[in-house]
Every structure is written in C-alpha cells, then in structure tokens.
Amino acid sequence: MQYFVVMIDYGRRGREAIVDPEITRREVISRVASGEYKNISFIHEIADTAVDDVTAEILAEAAVPEIGLTGSDLQASRFDHARDLAKHEPV
C-alpha cells in the first residue's frame, strides 16, 4: 500500500495532515500546482513500511515554469526606459 501525507501549517490555527490512500502522486502534484495545498510543512510518501520525505521533489514538479520576456516585451521595456531617461534630462 502506498499513500501520501501532506502536512498543512495554518500558523496559530494549527496544522492539518491530509491523508487519503486513494490519492496518487500526480494528484498531489496537481493540487500543489493549483494552489489547493498551500503553506505545506512537508509531504511524506508512505509505501509499505518505508517513509520518504518527498516535499522538495513534489514542489519542484508542481512549480509553474516561468515564461521569459518575448521580443516585443523587451522592445517595449527599452522604449519605457528611454522615455524615463528623457523625463529626467535637464531642459
């Protein structure tokens, strides 16, 4: 049997351990990515009699990739910068 324990920290209100034997690793990752699970203290994977801390792995897999600036965004940024420099030039 394999299941995951997700410990959520609510600060002064306490902690909550979410344990559902039917939830898969993929479902845990999707819940972390969607923001359903926030303020995670740890995530443990329990398989038979072994317990593994998989917090870092799941958080890394659930991370939304950052999208870099496109060419048009970079050009707009240069125009904004040039406009800001022109504002501060002596007249």
PDB file of C-alpha atoms in Angstrom:
ATOM      1  CA  MET A   1       0.000   0.000   0.000  1.00  0.00           C
ATOM      2  CA  GLN A   2       1.237   3.472  -0.902  1.00  0.00           C
ATOM      3  CA  TYR A   3      -0.156   6.835   0.166  1.00  0.00           C
ATOM      4  CA  PHE A   4       0.868  10.447   0.768  1.00  0.00           C
ATOM      5  CA  VAL A   5       0.674  12.602   3.886  1.00  0.00           C
ATOM      6  CA  VAL A   6       0.508  16.348   3.203  1.00  0.00           C
ATOM      7  CA  MET A   7       1.004  18.490   6.322  1.00  0.00           C
ATOM      8  CA  ILE A   8      -0.504  21.965   6.007  1.00  0.00           C
ATOM      9  CA  ASP A   9       0.530  24.659   8.508  1.00  0.00           C
ATOM     10  CA  TYR A  10      -2.159  27.219   9.357  1.00  0.00           C
ATOM     11  CA  GLY A  11       0.045  29.208  11.745  1.00  0.00           C
ATOM     12  CA  ARG A  12      -1.650  29.945  15.065  1.00  0.00           C
ATOM     13  CA  ARG A  13      -4.693  27.942  14.000  1.00  0.00           C
ATOM     14  CA  GLY A  14      -2.632  24.739  13.956  1.00  0.00           C
ATOM     15  CA  ARG A  15      -1.741  22.069  11.447  1.00  0.00           C
ATOM     16  CA  GLU A  16      -3.699  19.639   9.331  1.00  0.00           C
ATOM     17  CA  ALA A  17      -2.497  16.323   7.940  1.00  0.00           C
ATOM     18  CA  ILE A  18      -4.242  15.341   4.739  1.00  0.00           C
ATOM     19  CA  VAL A  19      -4.108  11.576   4.305  1.00  0.00           C
ATOM     20  CA  ASP A  20      -6.053   9.876   1.534  1.00  0.00           C
ATOM     21  CA  PRO A  21      -4.974   6.371   0.483  1.00  0.00           C
ATOM     22  CA  GLU A  22      -6.688   6.828  -2.882  1.00  0.00           C
ATOM     23  CA  ILE A  23      -4.770   9.966  -3.911  1.00  0.00           C
ATOM     24  CA  THR A  24      -1.889   9.470  -6.339  1.00  0.00           C
ATOM     25  CA  ARG A  25       1.394  11.335  -6.674  1.00  0.00           C
ATOM     26  CA  ARG A  26       0.068  13.004  -9.817  1.00  0.00           C
ATOM     27  CA  GLU A  27      -2.989  14.247  -7.901  1.00  0.00           C
ATOM     28  CA  VAL A  28      -0.823  15.641  -5.084  1.00  0.00           C
ATOM     29  CA  ILE A  29       1.290  17.487  -7.650  1.00  0.00           C
ATOM     30  CA  SER A  30      -1.801  18.905  -9.360  1.00  0.00           C
ATOM     31  CA  ARG A  31      -3.260  20.082  -6.039  1.00  0.00           C
ATOM     32  CA  VAL A  32       0.012  21.809  -5.120  1.00  0.00           C
ATOM     33  CA  ALA A  33       0.249  23.415  -8.569  1.00  0.00           C
ATOM     34  CA  SER A  34      -3.360  24.630  -8.450  1.00  0.00           C
ATOM     35  CA  GLY A  35      -2.853  26.219  -5.044  1.00  0.00           C
ATOM     36  CA  GLU A  36      -5.286  23.930  -3.249  1.00  0.00           C
ATOM     37  CA  TYR A  37      -2.448  22.889  -0.937  1.00  0.00           C
ATOM     38  CA  LYS A  38      -0.706  25.984   0.469  1.00  0.00           C
ATOM     39  CA  ASN A  39       1.710  26.516   3.359  1.00  0.00           C
ATOM     40  CA  ILE A  40       2.987  22.956   3.121  1.00  0.00           C
ATOM     41  CA  SER A  41       5.182  21.841   6.016  1.00  0.00           C
ATOM     42  CA  PHE A  42       6.095  18.510   4.466  1.00  0.00           C
ATOM     43  CA  ILE A  43       4.905  15.776   2.136  1.00  0.00           C
ATOM     44  CA  HIS A  44       5.685  12.187   3.046  1.00  0.00           C
ATOM     45  CA  GLU A  45       5.278   9.182   0.796  1.00  0.00           C
ATOM     46  CA  ILE A  46       4.496   6.029   2.728  1.00  0.00           C
ATOM     47  CA  ALA A  47       4.991   2.746   0.901  1.00  0.00           C
ATOM     48  CA  ASP A  48       4.568  -0.447   2.920  1.00  0.00           C
ATOM     49  CA  THR A  49       6.777   0.236   5.974  1.00  0.00           C
ATOM     50  CA  ALA A  50       9.041   2.899   4.444  1.00  0.00           C
ATOM     51  CA  VAL A  51       8.540   6.657   4.811  1.00  0.00           C
ATOM     52  CA  ASP A  52      10.207   9.078   2.385  1.00  0.00           C
ATOM     53  CA  ASP A  53      10.189  12.871   2.569  1.00  0.00           C
ATOM     54  CA  VAL A  54       9.270  13.900  -0.990  1.00  0.00           C
ATOM     55  CA  THR A  55       8.497  17.557  -0.260  1.00  0.00           C
ATOM     56  CA  ALA A  56      11.247  19.047  -2.424  1.00  0.00           C
ATOM     57  CA  GLU A  57      10.564  16.689  -5.330  1.00  0.00           C
ATOM     58  CA  ILE A  58       6.818  17.381  -5.409  1.00  0.00           C
ATOM     59  CA  LEU A  59       7.253  21.137  -5.030  1.00  0.00           C
ATOM     60  CA  ALA A  60       9.778  21.117  -7.890  1.00  0.00           C
ATOM     61  CA  GLU A  61       7.446  19.108 -10.122  1.00  0.00           C
ATOM     62  CA  ALA A  62       4.494  21.353  -9.262  1.00  0.00           C
ATOM     63  CA  ALA A  63       6.354  24.585  -9.970  1.00  0.00           C
ATOM     64  CA  VAL A  64       4.893  26.560 -12.821  1.00  0.00           C
ATOM     65  CA  PRO A  65       7.634  27.308 -15.340  1.00  0.00           C
ATOM     66  CA  GLU A  66       8.433  30.967 -15.692  1.00  0.00           C
ATOM     67  CA  ILE A  67       7.919  32.346 -19.164  1.00  0.00           C
ATOM     68  CA  GLY A  68      10.653  34.712 -20.257  1.00  0.00           C
ATOM     69  CA  LEU A  69      10.088  38.045 -21.919  1.00  0.00           C
ATOM     70  CA  THR A  70       9.325  37.941 -25.613  1.00  0.00           C
ATOM     71  CA  GLY A  71      10.958  40.206 -28.170  1.00  0.00           C
ATOM     72  CA  SER A  72       8.050  42.666 -28.160  1.00  0.00           C
ATOM     73  CA  ASP A  73       8.162  42.884 -24.347  1.00  0.00           C
ATOM     74  CA  LEU A  74      11.884  43.601 -24.447  1.00  0.00           C
ATOM     75  CA  GLN A  75      11.380  46.307 -27.084  1.00  0.00           C
ATOM     76  CA  ALA A  76       8.592  47.922 -25.043  1.00  0.00           C
ATOM     77  CA  SER A  77      10.839  47.812 -21.999  1.00  0.00           C
ATOM     78  CA  ARG A  78      13.608  49.650 -23.901  1.00  0.00           C
ATOM     79  CA  PHE A  79      11.139  52.324 -25.077  1.00  0.00           C
ATOM     80  CA  ASP A  80       9.889  52.785 -21.499  1.00  0.00           C
ATOM     81  CA  HIS A  81      13.440  53.089 -20.228  1.00  0.00           C
ATOM     82  CA  ALA A  82      14.336  55.661 -22.903  1.00  0.00           C
ATOM     83  CA  ARG A  83      11.182  57.653 -22.076  1.00  0.00           C
ATOM     84  CA  ASP A  84      12.050  57.605 -18.360  1.00  0.00           C
ATOM     85  CA  LEU A  85      15.593  58.815 -19.096  1.00  0.00           C
ATOM     86  CA  ALA A  86      14.197  61.644 -21.245  1.00  0.00           C
ATOM     87  CA  LYS A  87      11.968  62.762 -18.360  1.00  0.00           C
ATOM     88  CA  HIS A  88      14.992  63.316 -16.150  1.00  0.00           C
ATOM     89  CA  GLU A  89      17.191  65.168 -18.654  1.00  0.00           C
ATOM     90  CA  PRO A  90      17.866  68.819 -17.908  1.00  0.00           C
ATOM     91  CA  VAL A  91      15.900  71.196 -20.126  1.00  0.00           C
TER      92      VAL A  91
END
